[in-house]
Tab-separated table of C-alpha atoms in Angstrom:
chain	number	residue	atom	x	y	z
A	30	MET	CA	46.645	-55.011	7.486
A	31	THR	CA	46.733	-57.921	5.046
A	32	ALA	CA	48.588	-57.203	1.810
A	33	PRO	CA	46.523	-57.474	-1.371
A	34	ILE	CA	47.128	-60.344	-3.776
A	35	GLY	CA	48.257	-59.383	-7.255
A	36	VAL	CA	46.741	-61.121	-10.273
A	37	ILE	CA	48.015	-60.617	-13.817
A	38	GLY	CA	45.413	-61.562	-16.413
A	39	GLY	CA	46.478	-63.051	-19.710
A	40	THR	CA	44.669	-63.985	-22.902
A	41	ALA	CA	40.895	-64.380	-22.298
A	42	LEU	CA	41.146	-63.220	-18.684
A	43	ALA	CA	40.542	-59.526	-19.229
A	44	GLU	CA	38.845	-59.139	-15.866
A	45	LEU	CA	37.955	-60.921	-12.664
A	46	THR	CA	34.181	-60.886	-12.941
A	47	ALA	CA	33.623	-61.074	-9.172
A	48	LEU	CA	36.163	-58.359	-8.306
A	49	GLU	CA	34.413	-55.461	-6.560
A	50	ALA	CA	36.523	-52.482	-7.562
A	51	ALA	CA	37.093	-49.614	-5.162
A	52	GLY	CA	37.144	-46.273	-6.963
A	53	ASN	CA	37.649	-45.679	-10.684
A	54	PRO	CA	40.382	-47.956	-12.062
A	55	ALA	CA	43.035	-46.296	-14.208
A	56	PRO	CA	46.453	-47.282	-15.538
A	57	ALA	CA	49.017	-46.925	-12.778
A	58	SER	CA	51.762	-44.339	-13.209
A	59	THR	CA	55.260	-45.692	-12.535
A	60	PRO	CA	58.842	-44.546	-13.212
A	61	TYR	CA	58.731	-46.967	-16.168
A	62	GLY	CA	55.560	-45.576	-17.689
A	63	PRO	CA	51.905	-46.582	-17.282
A	64	SER	CA	50.753	-50.133	-16.624
A	65	SER	CA	49.322	-52.091	-19.547
A	66	GLY	CA	45.775	-51.508	-18.406
A	67	PRO	CA	43.837	-50.221	-15.427
A	68	LEU	CA	45.069	-51.375	-12.048
A	69	VAL	CA	41.809	-52.652	-10.582
A	70	CYS	CA	41.980	-52.952	-6.793
A	71	GLY	CA	39.132	-54.111	-4.575
A	72	ARG	CA	37.648	-57.223	-2.998
A	73	PHE	CA	37.627	-60.628	-4.659
A	74	ALA	CA	36.291	-63.645	-2.788
A	75	GLY	CA	36.589	-61.624	0.420
A	76	ARG	CA	40.264	-60.797	-0.144
A	77	ASP	CA	41.965	-57.536	-1.097
A	78	THR	CA	43.099	-58.022	-4.680
A	79	CYS	CA	44.800	-55.982	-7.392
A	80	PHE	CA	44.314	-57.032	-11.005
A	81	VAL	CA	46.052	-55.840	-14.166
A	82	MET	CA	45.480	-56.911	-17.772
A	83	ARG	CA	48.819	-57.926	-19.219
A	84	HIS	CA	47.838	-57.176	-22.843
A	85	GLY	CA	45.809	-54.080	-21.978
A	86	PRO	CA	42.182	-53.273	-22.826
A	87	GLY	CA	41.048	-54.991	-25.987
A	88	HIS	CA	44.046	-57.333	-25.948
A	89	ARG	CA	45.998	-54.759	-27.956
A	90	LEU	CA	49.585	-55.164	-26.725
A	91	ALA	CA	51.796	-57.743	-28.421
A	92	PRO	CA	53.940	-59.805	-26.026
A	93	HIS	CA	57.147	-57.907	-26.864
A	94	ARG	CA	55.386	-54.547	-26.450
A	95	ILE	CA	54.045	-55.151	-22.934
A	96	ASN	CA	55.473	-52.857	-20.281
A	97	TYR	CA	56.375	-55.646	-17.866
A	98	ARG	CA	58.343	-53.324	-15.607
A	99	ALA	CA	55.405	-50.966	-15.155
A	100	ASN	CA	52.989	-53.823	-14.409
A	101	ILE	CA	55.210	-55.372	-11.747
A	102	ARG	CA	56.102	-51.994	-10.235
A	103	ALA	CA	52.406	-51.035	-10.103
A	104	LEU	CA	51.521	-54.199	-8.177
A	105	ALA	CA	54.445	-53.711	-5.795
A	106	ASP	CA	53.510	-50.058	-5.224
A	107	ALA	CA	49.922	-51.164	-4.473
A	108	GLY	CA	51.270	-53.243	-1.583
A	109	CYS	CA	51.141	-56.691	-3.192
A	110	ARG	CA	53.637	-59.231	-1.923
A	111	GLN	CA	52.306	-62.271	-3.824
A	112	VAL	CA	51.477	-62.338	-7.530
A	113	ILE	CA	49.646	-65.015	-9.506
A	114	ALA	CA	50.240	-64.770	-13.238
A	115	VAL	CA	47.625	-66.333	-15.511
A	116	ALA	CA	48.776	-67.456	-18.962
A	117	ALA	CA	47.451	-69.274	-22.000
A	118	VAL	CA	50.083	-71.657	-23.364
A	119	GLY	CA	50.659	-74.326	-25.975
A	120	GLY	CA	51.331	-77.925	-24.999
A	121	ILE	CA	54.552	-79.506	-26.236
A	122	THR	CA	54.820	-82.826	-24.398
A	123	PRO	CA	51.964	-85.381	-24.500
A	124	ALA	CA	50.904	-84.795	-20.877
A	125	MET	CA	50.215	-81.137	-21.658
A	126	ARG	CA	46.853	-81.732	-23.287
A	127	ALA	CA	44.443	-78.963	-24.244
A	128	GLY	CA	42.458	-77.696	-21.280
A	129	ARG	CA	44.925	-78.805	-18.627
A	130	ILE	CA	45.969	-76.494	-15.801
A	131	VAL	CA	49.758	-76.350	-15.453
A	132	VAL	CA	51.771	-74.842	-12.600
A	133	PRO	CA	55.283	-74.697	-14.085
A	134	ASP	CA	58.414	-74.809	-11.976
A	135	GLN	CA	61.081	-73.771	-14.495
A	136	ILE	CA	61.597	-71.356	-17.394
A	137	ILE	CA	63.725	-71.188	-20.516
A	138	ASP	CA	63.731	-67.703	-22.004
A	139	TYR	CA	63.919	-67.454	-25.817
A	140	SER	CA	62.667	-63.861	-25.949
A	141	TRP	CA	64.913	-60.933	-26.829
A	142	GLY	CA	65.018	-57.137	-26.823
A	143	ARG	CA	62.626	-56.705	-23.886
A	144	ALA	CA	63.268	-54.383	-20.948
A	145	HIS	CA	64.063	-57.227	-18.586
A	146	SER	CA	65.497	-55.634	-15.436
A	147	PHE	CA	64.995	-52.815	-12.969
A	148	HIS	CA	68.781	-52.684	-12.589
A	149	ASP	CA	69.925	-51.819	-16.113
A	150	ASP	CA	70.096	-48.038	-15.588
A	151	PRO	CA	73.516	-46.940	-14.277
A	152	ALA	CA	71.830	-43.917	-12.701
A	153	GLY	CA	69.203	-46.010	-10.993
A	154	GLY	CA	71.260	-47.421	-8.145
A	155	SER	CA	73.435	-50.449	-7.432
A	156	LEU	CA	73.396	-53.531	-9.656
A	157	ASP	CA	71.733	-56.626	-8.208
A	158	HIS	CA	72.302	-60.124	-9.593
A	159	ILE	CA	69.204	-61.965	-8.369
A	160	ASP	CA	69.217	-65.699	-7.650
A	161	PHE	CA	66.858	-67.146	-10.251
A	162	THR	CA	67.629	-70.840	-9.771
A	163	GLU	CA	63.998	-71.481	-8.895
A	164	PRO	CA	62.031	-68.881	-10.880
A	165	TYR	CA	58.677	-69.528	-9.189
A	166	ASP	CA	57.853	-69.307	-5.488
A	167	SER	CA	57.446	-72.854	-4.162
A	168	ALA	CA	54.879	-72.046	-1.458
A	169	LEU	CA	52.636	-70.166	-3.877
A	170	ARG	CA	52.979	-72.959	-6.445
A	171	THR	CA	51.922	-75.497	-3.822
A	172	ALA	CA	48.897	-73.413	-2.826
A	173	ILE	CA	47.710	-73.203	-6.458
A	174	LEU	CA	48.205	-76.935	-6.974
A	175	GLU	CA	46.385	-77.936	-3.794
A	176	THR	CA	43.436	-75.713	-4.672
A	177	ALA	CA	43.213	-77.094	-8.203
A	178	ARG	CA	43.306	-80.637	-6.855
A	179	ARG	CA	40.463	-79.907	-4.423
A	180	LEU	CA	38.451	-78.788	-7.436
A	181	ASP	CA	39.269	-82.070	-9.234
A	182	LEU	CA	41.070	-80.245	-12.044
A	183	ALA	CA	44.056	-82.646	-12.145
A	184	PRO	CA	46.725	-79.946	-12.529
A	185	ALA	CA	50.193	-80.690	-13.847
A	186	ASP	CA	52.702	-80.233	-11.031
A	187	GLY	CA	55.743	-78.668	-12.644
A	188	GLY	CA	56.967	-78.300	-16.162
A	189	VAL	CA	59.390	-76.146	-18.097
A	190	HIS	CA	57.822	-73.002	-19.535
A	191	GLY	CA	59.511	-71.960	-22.768
A	192	VAL	CA	59.015	-68.257	-23.532
A	193	THR	CA	59.173	-67.170	-27.170
A	194	GLN	CA	59.157	-63.688	-28.681
A	195	GLY	CA	55.816	-63.698	-30.525
A	196	PRO	CA	53.451	-62.440	-31.634
A	197	ARG	CA	53.577	-65.154	-34.285
A	198	LEU	CA	53.203	-68.769	-33.296
A	199	GLU	CA	56.226	-71.028	-33.551
A	200	THR	CA	57.368	-73.251	-36.407
A	201	ALA	CA	57.336	-77.021	-36.023
A	202	ALA	CA	61.153	-77.021	-36.035
A	203	GLU	CA	61.248	-74.437	-33.243
A	204	ILE	CA	58.918	-76.568	-31.120
A	205	ASP	CA	61.061	-79.637	-31.841
A	206	ARG	CA	64.073	-77.681	-30.609
A	207	MET	CA	62.228	-76.558	-27.497
A	208	GLU	CA	61.237	-80.138	-26.682
A	209	ARG	CA	64.877	-81.209	-27.033
A	210	ASP	CA	65.746	-78.385	-24.645
A	211	GLY	CA	63.289	-79.818	-22.117
A	212	CYS	CA	60.304	-77.493	-22.525
A	213	ASP	CA	56.835	-78.825	-21.715
A	214	ILE	CA	54.768	-75.748	-22.562
A	215	VAL	CA	55.287	-72.675	-24.710
A	216	GLY	CA	54.079	-69.120	-24.180
A	217	MET	CA	55.092	-65.572	-25.000
A	218	THR	CA	54.762	-63.578	-21.775
A	219	GLY	CA	56.401	-65.483	-18.916
A	220	MET	CA	59.596	-63.467	-19.200
A	221	PRO	CA	60.778	-60.967	-18.161
A	222	GLU	CA	57.726	-60.881	-15.893
A	223	ALA	CA	58.938	-63.612	-13.538
A	224	ALA	CA	62.442	-62.177	-13.195
A	225	LEU	CA	61.127	-58.661	-12.579
A	226	ALA	CA	58.884	-60.002	-9.821
A	227	ARG	CA	61.951	-61.576	-8.203
A	228	GLU	CA	63.861	-58.293	-8.468
A	229	ALA	CA	60.914	-56.508	-6.838
A	230	GLY	CA	60.864	-58.990	-3.948
A	231	LEU	CA	57.466	-60.457	-4.877
A	232	ASP	CA	56.448	-64.100	-4.480
A	233	TYR	CA	55.402	-65.060	-8.004
A	234	ALA	CA	53.847	-68.163	-9.537
A	235	CYS	CA	52.163	-68.985	-12.833
A	236	CYS	CA	48.804	-70.658	-13.338
A	237	ALA	CA	48.826	-71.660	-16.997
A	238	VAL	CA	46.088	-73.122	-19.173
A	239	VAL	CA	47.062	-75.282	-22.144
A	240	VAL	CA	44.826	-73.999	-24.926
A	241	ASN	CA	46.278	-75.878	-27.890
A	242	LYS	CA	48.900	-78.348	-28.991
A	243	ALA	CA	52.056	-76.602	-30.128
A	244	ALA	CA	53.114	-76.439	-33.786
A	245	GLY	CA	53.715	-79.838	-35.322
A	246	ARG	CA	51.708	-81.542	-32.559
A	247	SER	CA	48.288	-80.808	-34.070
A	248	GLY	CA	46.553	-80.260	-37.361
A	249	GLY	CA	48.204	-77.039	-38.473
A	250	SER	CA	45.462	-74.641	-39.573
A	251	ALA	CA	43.089	-76.128	-36.973
A	252	ILE	CA	45.130	-74.569	-34.161
A	253	HIS	CA	43.038	-71.397	-33.885
A	254	ALA	CA	39.806	-73.353	-33.613
A	255	GLU	CA	41.383	-75.452	-30.869
A	256	ILE	CA	42.429	-72.317	-28.987
A	257	GLU	CA	38.959	-70.768	-29.177
A	258	ALA	CA	37.307	-73.986	-28.010
A	259	THR	CA	39.572	-74.272	-24.995
A	260	LEU	CA	40.100	-70.707	-23.779
A	261	THR	CA	36.710	-69.979	-22.258
A	262	ARG	CA	36.486	-73.229	-20.314
A	263	GLY	CA	40.102	-73.030	-19.188
A	264	MET	CA	39.871	-69.488	-17.892
A	265	ALA	CA	36.608	-70.292	-16.089
A	266	ASN	CA	38.554	-72.985	-14.226
A	267	VAL	CA	41.260	-70.451	-13.382
A	268	GLU	CA	38.666	-68.141	-11.841
A	269	ARG	CA	37.357	-71.075	-9.791
A	270	ILE	CA	40.884	-71.676	-8.511
A	271	LEU	CA	41.371	-68.011	-7.627
A	272	GLU	CA	38.034	-67.821	-5.800
A	273	GLN	CA	39.074	-70.719	-3.562
A	274	LEU	CA	42.743	-69.807	-3.277
A	275	LEU	CA	42.926	-66.102	-2.550
A	276	PRO	CA	41.096	-66.121	0.819
A	277	SER	CA	43.610	-68.675	2.112
A	278	LEU	CA	46.767	-66.745	1.184
């Protein structure tokens, strides 16, 4: 039996509109608490798929309040072995223009205070220091990129994903620092999600949409208007990618 594909929906991707759910979706129960939102499992583009809303119904969970461990554990318990994480991000470097699809290949984690491991409970078993040199699965990254190219979406192949604490947006000085550190895009939810997926033995990759220029790269107060103008179109392109990609995995 083919394992289902896990999809984690971010900002403006609260559902997969073509996902035919089997049964009545409900938050998954895990040893780490319930998942952020209902774990919706069914058929999408002819492929078994499990979808979870990262921020929960109504986009109510701030990035530092998301139960990342429960979401990853729920997908693993549902039989998923590959997970595609969708994220809305800000563009730092000039190539990361609004509306562009980015498939990052590296992460710098600036977040703090989040439950970031399955192995931090002394009563929970042996400690495991995962190899996180390459935080995203290369084969899954390649599959996303090739699909986006077939759809003429000109995706960015690679980039460093800087993960901040949120929920506020960053200052111009913070973005300047992140660019000096080598970051190309900035988001708030890429960690500890990626590391937890590695601990759980899941192949994980991110399909990000640049929805605005980061602080100091655009017109300040105009940033929210830029986000709103870009989100809908960008997430529609993500769904197009998923519809073409998932049957081939």
